[in-house]
Amino acid sequence: MGGVTDTLQSASLTRLITELSRLPGIGDKSAERLALHLLRTPKEEALGLARAIEDVRANVRSCTKCFNVGEQDPCAICADATRDRSTLCVVEQPSDLWAIEKSGAYRGLYHVLSGRIAPMEGVGPEHLTVSRLLDRTREGVREVILATNPTLEGDGTALHLQQKLESRGIAVSRIARGLPSGGTLQHASRAVVADAIGGRRAVANGGA
Amino acid sequence: MGGVTDTLQSASLTRLITELSRLPGIGDKSAERLALHLLRTPKEEALGLARAIEDVRANVRSCTKCFNVGEQDPCAICADATRDRSTLCVVEQPSDLWAIEKSGAYRGLYHVLSGRIAPMEGVGPEHLTVSRLLDRTREGVREVILATNPTLEGDGTALHLQQKLESRGIAVSRIARGLPSGGTLQHASRAVVADAIGGRRAVANGGA
């Protein structure tokens, strides 16, 4: 951006482009496009975004029980007396928790790892909330659902947790993998088809 | 987001996700990812983005001559006495101007249309800076380079401007189209190959 900065002599705009290009998944060209949008959109909308960022940093914190994010501590889910406290669902990120909540398929509590074990990036269990998870299993937990993503690192993290948990007399389960609902065998990758075959379930005698 | 909002009870985070998803090209999932990033990144970086947005809205304006954006009026390019004032390069957006400046291939002045004629979206010449462009051609301009994008609407805009300008005794030119440098005939679309053949230039007698 050096040459263009000199020509435009607009320090504010250059700085906004730089700040935007620091966001994950936003390249230089996208940052330019977003900066022009923020310059042209109604002023209230642009300033609304700036204030929303400031508010989130002022008001949102991690739940000290499950490491979900929210404005209360404990978070709304941990504080909800109607939820099943004997089941913990372990996820990598709050956004995974949001996806499970949207599905409506789960009524227990969560535990957010805040990442996954990634040896290539130097991320070990000690950088995640693993020890707090192990502490929590002493609080009347009967089942832990390992809902890390079905990726190399998510699977490795699940394996690590499984080994840590299985000596504690807790039922440990892993989310199902297979063909995505609405998908087709023809277009699925070999790994997905192999999961679908290997994970097949009996359909007679009440199986599903 | 309704159900999740109720569950999370985090008005700040929901509002940040909503504001981010208003940005062009940012869907709901990307907005969630960016919001979590802004929550976790060092506080100074998140607040730096908020302040950059505020600064741009406070300090950056349109140049009243060429409609480029900057902190000065006239902009740094219009104010630069070393630039060739007899040539105007017409672009759709300031980001197009930045791309041309980065190329180092042009030393004249610019005119930013602030869009392109798009009948399907109800955008006509009267919504752009076309009449100011025609006014400017009276100020010693000898050539106008039409550098709108080589798209259906960019071409239509260039055609409209060409018709308006050609009665004024000004040389009107259009940026070259053809195979992109580094590209291959094999992978180019039919339209690109047709442009490359149709726009061929003699190479003998000093042609390039």
Tab-separated table of C-alpha atoms in Angstrom:
chain	number	residue	atom	x	y	z
A	1	MET	CA	0.000	0.000	0.000
A	2	GLY	CA	3.053	2.262	0.327
A	3	GLY	CA	2.864	4.007	-3.022
A	4	VAL	CA	-0.868	4.452	-2.908
A	5	THR	CA	-0.710	5.793	0.624
A	6	ASP	CA	1.697	8.460	-0.509
A	7	THR	CA	-0.567	9.412	-3.395
A	8	LEU	CA	-3.841	9.463	-1.516
A	9	GLN	CA	-2.367	11.071	1.601
A	10	SER	CA	-5.404	9.793	3.481
A	11	ALA	CA	-4.041	8.385	6.706
A	12	SER	CA	-7.521	7.556	8.055
A	13	LEU	CA	-8.541	5.492	5.061
A	14	THR	CA	-5.208	3.670	4.885
A	15	ARG	CA	-5.437	2.860	8.575
A	16	LEU	CA	-9.007	1.544	8.233
A	17	ILE	CA	-7.931	-0.686	5.323
A	18	THR	CA	-5.013	-1.971	7.418
A	19	GLU	CA	-7.240	-2.688	10.424
A	20	LEU	CA	-9.837	-4.461	8.261
A	21	SER	CA	-7.200	-6.586	6.530
A	22	ARG	CA	-6.135	-7.919	9.963
A	23	LEU	CA	-9.494	-9.666	10.311
A	24	PRO	CA	-9.413	-13.394	9.532
A	25	GLY	CA	-10.391	-14.169	5.940
A	26	ILE	CA	-10.267	-10.503	4.825
A	27	GLY	CA	-7.599	-9.889	2.165
A	28	ASP	CA	-6.311	-6.544	0.925
A	29	LYS	CA	-8.926	-6.226	-1.833
A	30	SER	CA	-11.819	-7.099	0.488
A	31	ALA	CA	-10.487	-4.618	3.033
A	32	GLU	CA	-10.524	-1.857	0.380
A	33	ARG	CA	-14.074	-2.772	-0.597
A	34	LEU	CA	-15.272	-2.824	3.026
A	35	ALA	CA	-13.543	0.484	3.776
A	36	LEU	CA	-15.275	2.165	0.824
A	37	HIS	CA	-18.581	0.678	1.975
A	38	LEU	CA	-18.062	2.057	5.490
A	39	LEU	CA	-17.236	5.427	3.980
A	40	ARG	CA	-20.367	5.559	1.821
A	41	THR	CA	-23.008	3.827	3.911
A	42	PRO	CA	-25.236	6.038	6.096
A	43	LYS	CA	-23.088	7.405	8.891
A	44	GLU	CA	-25.241	5.816	11.599
A	45	GLU	CA	-24.620	2.358	10.160
A	46	ALA	CA	-20.828	2.790	10.090
A	47	LEU	CA	-20.740	4.250	13.598
A	48	GLY	CA	-23.144	1.514	14.732
A	49	LEU	CA	-20.522	-1.070	13.856
A	50	ALA	CA	-17.806	0.887	15.689
A	51	ARG	CA	-20.010	1.125	18.813
A	52	ALA	CA	-20.962	-2.562	18.627
A	53	ILE	CA	-17.260	-3.490	18.704
A	54	GLU	CA	-16.697	-1.208	21.707
A	55	ASP	CA	-19.765	-2.587	23.525
A	56	VAL	CA	-18.731	-6.192	23.007
A	57	ARG	CA	-15.287	-5.496	24.423
A	58	ALA	CA	-16.828	-3.674	27.381
A	59	ASN	CA	-19.658	-6.106	28.200
A	60	VAL	CA	-18.980	-9.610	26.955
A	61	ARG	CA	-16.920	-12.044	29.005
A	62	SER	CA	-16.233	-15.766	29.255
A	63	CYS	CA	-18.403	-17.915	31.531
A	64	THR	CA	-16.106	-19.173	34.301
A	65	LYS	CA	-17.933	-22.539	34.294
A	66	CYS	CA	-18.178	-23.501	30.626
A	67	PHE	CA	-16.186	-20.749	28.786
A	68	ASN	CA	-19.154	-19.829	26.615
A	69	VAL	CA	-19.289	-16.070	25.929
A	70	GLY	CA	-22.025	-13.796	27.241
A	71	GLU	CA	-22.828	-10.831	29.418
A	72	GLN	CA	-23.564	-12.888	32.514
A	73	ASP	CA	-21.304	-15.169	34.540
A	74	PRO	CA	-22.333	-17.974	34.807
A	75	CYS	CA	-23.725	-17.777	31.282
A	76	ALA	CA	-27.418	-18.088	30.486
A	77	ILE	CA	-27.072	-21.792	29.660
A	78	CYS	CA	-25.168	-22.696	32.846
A	79	ALA	CA	-27.692	-20.645	34.862
A	80	ASP	CA	-30.728	-22.324	33.243
A	81	ALA	CA	-32.187	-24.683	35.892
A	82	THR	CA	-34.267	-26.546	33.288
A	83	ARG	CA	-31.213	-27.964	31.493
A	84	ASP	CA	-29.876	-31.475	32.055
A	85	ARG	CA	-26.810	-31.022	34.251
A	86	SER	CA	-25.659	-34.634	33.922
A	87	THR	CA	-24.546	-34.201	30.290
A	88	LEU	CA	-21.688	-32.064	28.975
A	89	CYS	CA	-21.220	-31.375	25.277
A	90	VAL	CA	-17.597	-30.416	24.495
A	91	VAL	CA	-17.121	-28.007	21.578
A	92	GLU	CA	-14.157	-26.122	20.149
A	93	GLN	CA	-15.702	-22.644	19.910
A	94	PRO	CA	-18.780	-20.697	21.039
A	95	SER	CA	-19.910	-20.664	17.382
A	96	ASP	CA	-20.109	-24.491	17.517
A	97	LEU	CA	-22.282	-24.156	20.627
A	98	TRP	CA	-24.537	-21.702	18.728
A	99	ALA	CA	-24.893	-24.192	15.872
A	100	ILE	CA	-25.958	-26.960	18.278
A	101	GLU	CA	-28.387	-24.631	20.072
A	102	LYS	CA	-29.960	-23.684	16.718
A	103	SER	CA	-30.526	-27.380	15.963
A	104	GLY	CA	-32.662	-27.700	19.098
A	105	ALA	CA	-31.304	-31.259	19.475
A	106	TYR	CA	-29.563	-30.841	22.848
A	107	ARG	CA	-30.707	-29.788	26.325
A	108	GLY	CA	-27.627	-30.453	28.466
A	109	LEU	CA	-24.725	-28.182	29.397
A	110	TYR	CA	-21.630	-27.323	27.337
A	111	HIS	CA	-17.914	-27.015	27.747
A	112	VAL	CA	-16.055	-24.730	25.319
A	113	LEU	CA	-12.417	-25.771	24.795
A	114	SER	CA	-11.533	-22.419	23.159
A	115	GLY	CA	-9.664	-24.196	20.358
A	116	ARG	CA	-8.401	-27.667	19.508
A	117	ILE	CA	-5.147	-29.529	20.064
A	118	ALA	CA	-2.949	-28.622	17.098
A	119	PRO	CA	0.621	-29.886	17.514
A	120	MET	CA	1.731	-28.239	14.255
A	121	GLU	CA	0.727	-24.842	15.672
A	122	GLY	CA	2.119	-25.595	19.118
A	123	VAL	CA	-1.369	-25.770	20.710
A	124	GLY	CA	-1.476	-28.437	23.408
A	125	PRO	CA	-4.175	-29.399	25.957
A	126	GLU	CA	-2.602	-26.959	28.417
A	127	HIS	CA	-3.581	-24.057	26.132
A	128	LEU	CA	-7.239	-25.127	26.184
A	129	THR	CA	-9.769	-25.487	29.009
A	130	VAL	CA	-9.130	-29.239	29.316
A	131	SER	CA	-8.222	-29.290	33.015
A	132	ARG	CA	-11.406	-27.361	33.878
A	133	LEU	CA	-13.384	-29.935	31.865
A	134	LEU	CA	-11.861	-32.753	33.921
A	135	ASP	CA	-12.719	-30.855	37.141
A	136	ARG	CA	-16.327	-30.412	35.995
A	137	THR	CA	-16.828	-34.125	35.393
A	138	ARG	CA	-16.759	-34.554	39.201
A	139	GLU	CA	-19.982	-32.495	39.483
A	140	GLY	CA	-22.536	-35.262	38.776
A	141	VAL	CA	-21.765	-35.616	35.065
A	142	ARG	CA	-22.782	-38.985	33.602
A	143	GLU	CA	-22.117	-38.429	29.878
A	144	VAL	CA	-19.644	-36.306	27.927
A	145	ILE	CA	-20.415	-35.799	24.224
A	146	LEU	CA	-17.257	-34.982	22.259
A	147	ALA	CA	-18.464	-32.514	19.612
A	148	THR	CA	-15.145	-31.262	18.299
A	149	ASN	CA	-15.175	-30.981	14.502
A	150	PRO	CA	-14.661	-34.141	12.413
A	151	THR	CA	-11.284	-32.878	11.164
A	152	LEU	CA	-7.783	-34.204	11.738
A	153	GLU	CA	-7.249	-31.896	14.707
A	154	GLY	CA	-10.804	-32.186	16.038
A	155	ASP	CA	-10.533	-35.985	15.952
A	156	GLY	CA	-7.147	-35.848	17.676
A	157	THR	CA	-8.576	-33.601	20.383
A	158	ALA	CA	-11.523	-35.980	20.868
A	159	LEU	CA	-9.136	-38.945	21.179
A	160	HIS	CA	-7.068	-37.119	23.790
A	161	LEU	CA	-10.169	-36.247	25.833
A	162	GLN	CA	-11.561	-39.772	25.491
A	163	GLN	CA	-8.357	-41.205	26.993
A	164	LYS	CA	-8.494	-38.710	29.860
A	165	LEU	CA	-12.181	-39.344	30.576
A	166	GLU	CA	-12.588	-43.073	30.173
A	167	SER	CA	-10.915	-43.937	33.489
A	168	ARG	CA	-13.505	-41.848	35.348
A	169	GLY	CA	-16.557	-44.032	34.875
A	170	ILE	CA	-18.253	-41.522	32.586
A	171	ALA	CA	-19.988	-42.474	29.342
A	172	VAL	CA	-18.051	-40.768	26.539
A	173	SER	CA	-19.634	-40.380	23.085
A	174	ARG	CA	-18.588	-38.788	19.801
A	175	ILE	CA	-20.967	-36.934	17.454
A	176	ALA	CA	-22.057	-38.978	14.435
A	177	ARG	CA	-20.304	-38.636	11.116
A	178	GLY	CA	-21.646	-39.725	7.761
A	179	LEU	CA	-23.392	-38.308	4.728
A	180	PRO	CA	-24.777	-34.808	5.410
A	181	SER	CA	-28.582	-34.712	5.313
A	182	GLY	CA	-29.594	-33.641	1.788
A	183	GLY	CA	-26.237	-34.745	0.335
A	184	THR	CA	-25.639	-37.399	-2.335
A	185	LEU	CA	-23.230	-40.323	-2.438
A	186	GLN	CA	-22.177	-39.273	-5.910
A	187	HIS	CA	-20.830	-35.928	-4.764
A	188	ALA	CA	-19.452	-36.946	-1.372
A	189	SER	CA	-15.700	-37.326	-0.829
A	190	ARG	CA	-14.247	-40.790	-0.294
A	191	ALA	CA	-13.712	-40.069	3.413
A	192	VAL	CA	-17.391	-39.127	3.836
A	193	VAL	CA	-18.596	-42.245	2.013
A	194	ALA	CA	-16.241	-44.403	4.096
A	195	ASP	CA	-17.691	-42.838	7.283
A	196	ALA	CA	-21.234	-43.466	6.015
A	197	ILE	CA	-20.520	-47.142	5.365
A	198	GLY	CA	-18.348	-47.736	8.419
A	199	GLY	CA	-20.843	-45.989	10.731
A	200	ARG	CA	-23.966	-47.744	9.362
A	201	ARG	CA	-26.661	-48.540	11.901
A	202	ALA	CA	-29.093	-51.461	12.001
A	203	VAL	CA	-32.620	-50.403	11.018
A	204	ALA	CA	-34.562	-53.446	12.267
A	205	ASN	CA	-35.533	-54.007	15.945
A	206	GLY	CA	-36.058	-50.319	16.719
A	207	GLY	CA	-32.675	-49.186	15.353
A	208	ALA	CA	-32.579	-45.938	13.408
B	1	MET	CA	-30.717	-15.703	15.246
B	2	GLY	CA	-33.854	-15.354	17.404
B	3	GLY	CA	-33.604	-18.603	19.364
B	4	VAL	CA	-29.885	-18.275	19.917
B	5	THR	CA	-30.258	-14.678	21.041
B	6	ASP	CA	-32.733	-15.763	23.693
B	7	THR	CA	-30.385	-18.472	24.884
B	8	LEU	CA	-27.217	-16.427	24.926
B	9	GLN	CA	-28.881	-13.317	26.319
B	10	SER	CA	-25.911	-11.356	25.031
B	11	ALA	CA	-27.354	-8.297	23.368
B	12	SER	CA	-23.909	-6.842	22.598
B	13	LEU	CA	-22.659	-9.896	20.765
B	14	THR	CA	-25.887	-10.344	18.811
B	15	ARG	CA	-25.774	-6.700	17.780
B	16	LEU	CA	-22.137	-6.950	16.656
B	17	ILE	CA	-22.970	-10.029	14.561
B	18	THR	CA	-25.922	-8.163	13.018
B	19	GLU	CA	-23.806	-5.099	12.220
B	20	LEU	CA	-21.028	-7.231	10.699
B	21	SER	CA	-23.484	-9.216	8.564
B	22	ARG	CA	-24.633	-5.928	6.977
B	23	LEU	CA	-21.217	-5.524	5.361
B	24	PRO	CA	-21.093	-6.530	1.699
B	25	GLY	CA	-19.928	-10.111	1.186
B	26	ILE	CA	-20.155	-11.012	4.896
B	27	GLY	CA	-22.734	-13.753	5.559
B	28	ASP	CA	-24.121	-14.856	8.924
B	29	LYS	CA	-21.403	-17.462	9.511
B	30	SER	CA	-18.593	-15.058	8.620
B	31	ALA	CA	-20.143	-12.439	10.893
B	32	GLU	CA	-20.111	-14.924	13.802
B	33	ARG	CA	-16.482	-15.773	13.100
B	34	LEU	CA	-15.444	-12.121	12.885
B	35	ALA	CA	-17.371	-11.256	16.067
B	36	LEU	CA	-15.580	-14.015	17.995
B	37	HIS	CA	-12.263	-12.792	16.592
B	38	LEU	CA	-13.008	-9.237	17.726
B	39	LEU	CA	-13.916	-10.586	21.161
B	40	ARG	CA	-10.696	-12.578	21.552
B	41	THR	CA	-8.084	-10.481	19.813
B	42	PRO	CA	-6.054	-8.068	21.979
B	43	LYS	CA	-8.397	-5.298	23.076
B	44	GLU	CA	-6.293	-2.588	21.427
B	45	GLU	CA	-6.679	-4.256	18.034
B	46	ALA	CA	-10.481	-4.462	18.287
B	47	LEU	CA	-10.795	-0.899	19.534
B	48	GLY	CA	-8.310	0.180	16.841
B	49	LEU	CA	-10.774	-0.969	14.186
B	50	ALA	CA	-13.646	0.855	15.918
B	51	ARG	CA	-11.609	4.067	16.069
B	52	ALA	CA	-10.473	3.704	12.450
B	53	ILE	CA	-14.125	3.572	11.344
B	54	GLU	CA	-14.926	6.664	13.407
B	55	ASP	CA	-11.882	8.538	12.064
B	56	VAL	CA	-12.722	7.757	8.452
B	57	ARG	CA	-16.256	9.053	8.897
B	58	ALA	CA	-14.938	12.173	10.618
B	59	ASN	CA	-12.041	12.974	8.278
B	60	VAL	CA	-12.505	11.512	4.822
B	61	ARG	CA	-14.532	13.308	2.181
B	62	SER	CA	-15.041	13.332	-1.572
B	63	CYS	CA	-12.878	15.570	-3.730
B	64	THR	CA	-15.232	18.146	-5.263
B	65	LYS	CA	-13.240	18.026	-8.528
B	66	CYS	CA	-12.770	14.310	-9.264
B	67	PHE	CA	-14.832	12.549	-6.502
B	68	ASN	CA	-11.812	10.590	-5.314
B	69	VAL	CA	-11.837	10.128	-1.537
B	70	GLY	CA	-9.288	11.674	0.781
B	71	GLU	CA	-8.713	14.056	3.653
B	72	GLN	CA	-8.005	17.048	1.445
B	73	ASP	CA	-10.234	18.853	-1.025
B	74	PRO	CA	-9.087	19.012	-3.792
B	75	CYS	CA	-7.548	15.576	-3.332
B	76	ALA	CA	-3.806	14.922	-3.410
B	77	ILE	CA	-3.941	13.885	-7.071
B	78	CYS	CA	-5.939	16.928	-8.254
B	79	ALA	CA	-3.615	19.151	-6.192
B	80	ASP	CA	-0.431	17.601	-7.637
B	81	ALA	CA	1.013	20.185	-10.076
B	82	THR	CA	3.272	17.580	-11.698
B	83	ARG	CA	0.391	15.569	-13.163
B	84	ASP	CA	-0.777	15.879	-16.751
B	85	ARG	CA	-3.968	17.961	-16.569
B	86	SER	CA	-4.930	17.357	-20.205
B	87	THR	CA	-5.889	13.707	-19.618
B	88	LEU	CA	-8.771	12.365	-17.545
B	89	CYS	CA	-9.119	8.698	-16.659
B	90	VAL	CA	-12.736	7.804	-15.839
B	91	VAL	CA	-13.199	5.004	-13.276
B	92	GLU	CA	-16.183	3.542	-11.464
B	93	GLN	CA	-14.811	3.564	-7.904
B	94	PRO	CA	-11.888	4.954	-5.882
B	95	SER	CA	-10.610	1.356	-5.589
B	96	ASP	CA	-10.218	1.301	-9.399
B	97	LEU	CA	-8.208	4.517	-9.144
B	98	TRP	CA	-6.000	2.876	-6.484
B	99	ALA	CA	-5.398	-0.104	-8.783
B	100	ILE	CA	-4.308	2.204	-11.630
B	101	GLU	CA	-2.079	4.237	-9.298
B	102	LYS	CA	-0.413	1.025	-8.093
B	103	SER	CA	0.368	0.095	-11.713
B	104	GLY	CA	2.378	3.303	-12.117
B	105	ALA	CA	1.188	3.426	-15.745
B	106	TYR	CA	-0.718	6.718	-15.595
B	107	ARG	CA	0.214	10.297	-14.693
B	108	GLY	CA	-2.928	12.247	-15.625
B	109	LEU	CA	-5.965	13.169	-13.533
B	110	TYR	CA	-8.986	11.005	-12.704
B	111	HIS	CA	-12.748	11.243	-12.608
B	112	VAL	CA	-14.605	8.862	-10.264
B	113	LEU	CA	-18.151	8.112	-11.453
B	114	SER	CA	-19.130	6.627	-8.068
B	115	GLY	CA	-20.775	3.637	-9.764
B	116	ARG	CA	-21.830	2.542	-13.216
B	117	ILE	CA	-24.993	2.837	-15.267
B	118	ALA	CA	-27.098	-0.193	-14.278
B	119	PRO	CA	-30.614	-0.009	-15.748
B	120	MET	CA	-31.667	-3.220	-13.986
B	121	GLU	CA	-30.913	-1.583	-10.622
B	122	GLY	CA	-32.423	1.756	-11.631
B	123	VAL	CA	-29.005	3.491	-11.730
B	124	GLY	CA	-28.879	6.053	-14.545
B	125	PRO	CA	-26.257	8.672	-15.529
B	126	GLU	CA	-28.076	11.182	-13.309
B	127	HIS	CA	-27.118	9.098	-10.243
B	128	LEU	CA	-23.420	9.289	-11.142
B	129	THR	CA	-20.999	12.199	-11.542
B	130	VAL	CA	-21.474	12.264	-15.335
B	131	SER	CA	-22.541	15.900	-15.644
B	132	ARG	CA	-19.505	17.043	-13.630
B	133	LEU	CA	-17.316	14.973	-15.970
B	134	LEU	CA	-18.772	16.803	-18.994
B	135	ASP	CA	-18.163	20.154	-17.242
B	136	ARG	CA	-14.545	19.209	-16.555
B	137	THR	CA	-13.824	18.439	-20.204
B	138	ARG	CA	-14.029	22.201	-20.853
B	139	GLU	CA	-10.941	22.753	-18.670
B	140	GLY	CA	-8.219	22.014	-21.243
B	141	VAL	CA	-8.825	18.273	-21.438
B	142	ARG	CA	-7.562	16.650	-24.652
B	143	GLU	CA	-8.090	12.949	-23.917
B	144	VAL	CA	-10.569	11.003	-21.825
B	145	ILE	CA	-9.656	7.365	-21.052
B	146	LEU	CA	-12.745	5.303	-20.274
B	147	ALA	CA	-11.531	2.860	-17.592
B	148	THR	CA	-14.862	1.462	-16.438
B	149	ASN	CA	-14.666	-2.310	-15.922
B	150	PRO	CA	-14.924	-4.604	-18.989
B	151	THR	CA	-18.304	-5.934	-17.804
B	152	LEU	CA	-21.765	-5.602	-19.346
B	153	GLU	CA	-22.545	-2.543	-17.235
B	154	GLY	CA	-19.050	-1.056	-17.413
B	155	ASP	CA	-19.121	-1.372	-21.206
B	156	GLY	CA	-22.600	0.197	-21.335
B	157	THR	CA	-21.402	3.083	-19.192
B	158	ALA	CA	-18.361	3.578	-21.442
B	159	LEU	CA	-20.607	3.606	-24.536
B	160	HIS	CA	-22.889	6.219	-22.985
B	161	LEU	CA	-19.925	8.448	-22.080
B	162	GLN	CA	-18.343	7.985	-25.506
B	163	GLN	CA	-21.541	9.249	-27.183
B	164	LYS	CA	-21.667	12.259	-24.854
B	165	LEU	CA	-17.985	13.103	-25.343
B	166	GLU	CA	-17.368	12.525	-29.043
B	167	SER	CA	-19.139	15.706	-30.181
B	168	ARG	CA	-16.744	17.786	-28.060
B	169	GLY	CA	-13.559	17.348	-30.081
B	170	ILE	CA	-11.901	15.275	-27.337
B	171	ALA	CA	-9.979	12.077	-28.013
B	172	VAL	CA	-11.860	9.279	-26.270
B	173	SER	CA	-10.165	5.949	-25.603
B	174	ARG	CA	-11.107	2.702	-23.867
B	175	ILE	CA	-8.721	0.587	-21.770
B	176	ALA	CA	-7.371	-2.478	-23.588
B	177	ARG	CA	-8.995	-5.862	-23.159
B	178	GLY	CA	-7.446	-9.210	-23.985
B	179	LEU	CA	-5.660	-12.070	-22.327
B	180	PRO	CA	-4.482	-11.130	-18.817
B	181	SER	CA	-0.697	-11.046	-18.523
B	182	GLY	CA	0.424	-14.457	-17.256
B	183	GLY	CA	-2.792	-16.137	-18.426
B	184	THR	CA	-3.131	-18.967	-20.942
B	185	LEU	CA	-5.372	-19.314	-24.006
B	186	GLN	CA	-6.338	-22.788	-22.834
B	187	HIS	CA	-7.891	-21.533	-19.605
B	188	ALA	CA	-9.368	-18.265	-20.870
B	189	SER	CA	-13.117	-17.910	-21.477
B	190	ARG	CA	-14.411	-17.613	-25.043
B	191	ALA	CA	-15.136	-13.892	-24.534
B	192	VAL	CA	-11.548	-13.259	-23.422
B	193	VAL	CA	-10.097	-15.185	-26.373
B	194	ALA	CA	-12.418	-13.317	-28.767
B	195	ASP	CA	-11.190	-9.992	-27.294
B	196	ALA	CA	-7.564	-11.119	-27.661
B	197	ILE	CA	-8.047	-11.988	-31.346
B	198	GLY	CA	-10.319	-9.057	-32.204
B	199	GLY	CA	-8.023	-6.565	-30.467
B	200	ARG	CA	-4.750	-7.870	-31.978
B	201	ARG	CA	-2.087	-5.295	-32.750
B	202	ALA	CA	0.491	-5.217	-35.513
B	203	VAL	CA	3.975	-6.000	-34.236
B	204	ALA	CA	6.024	-4.849	-37.210
B	205	ASN	CA	6.891	-1.179	-37.897
B	206	GLY	CA	7.205	-0.234	-34.209
B	207	GLY	CA	3.861	-1.696	-33.154
B	208	ALA	CA	3.700	-3.511	-29.808
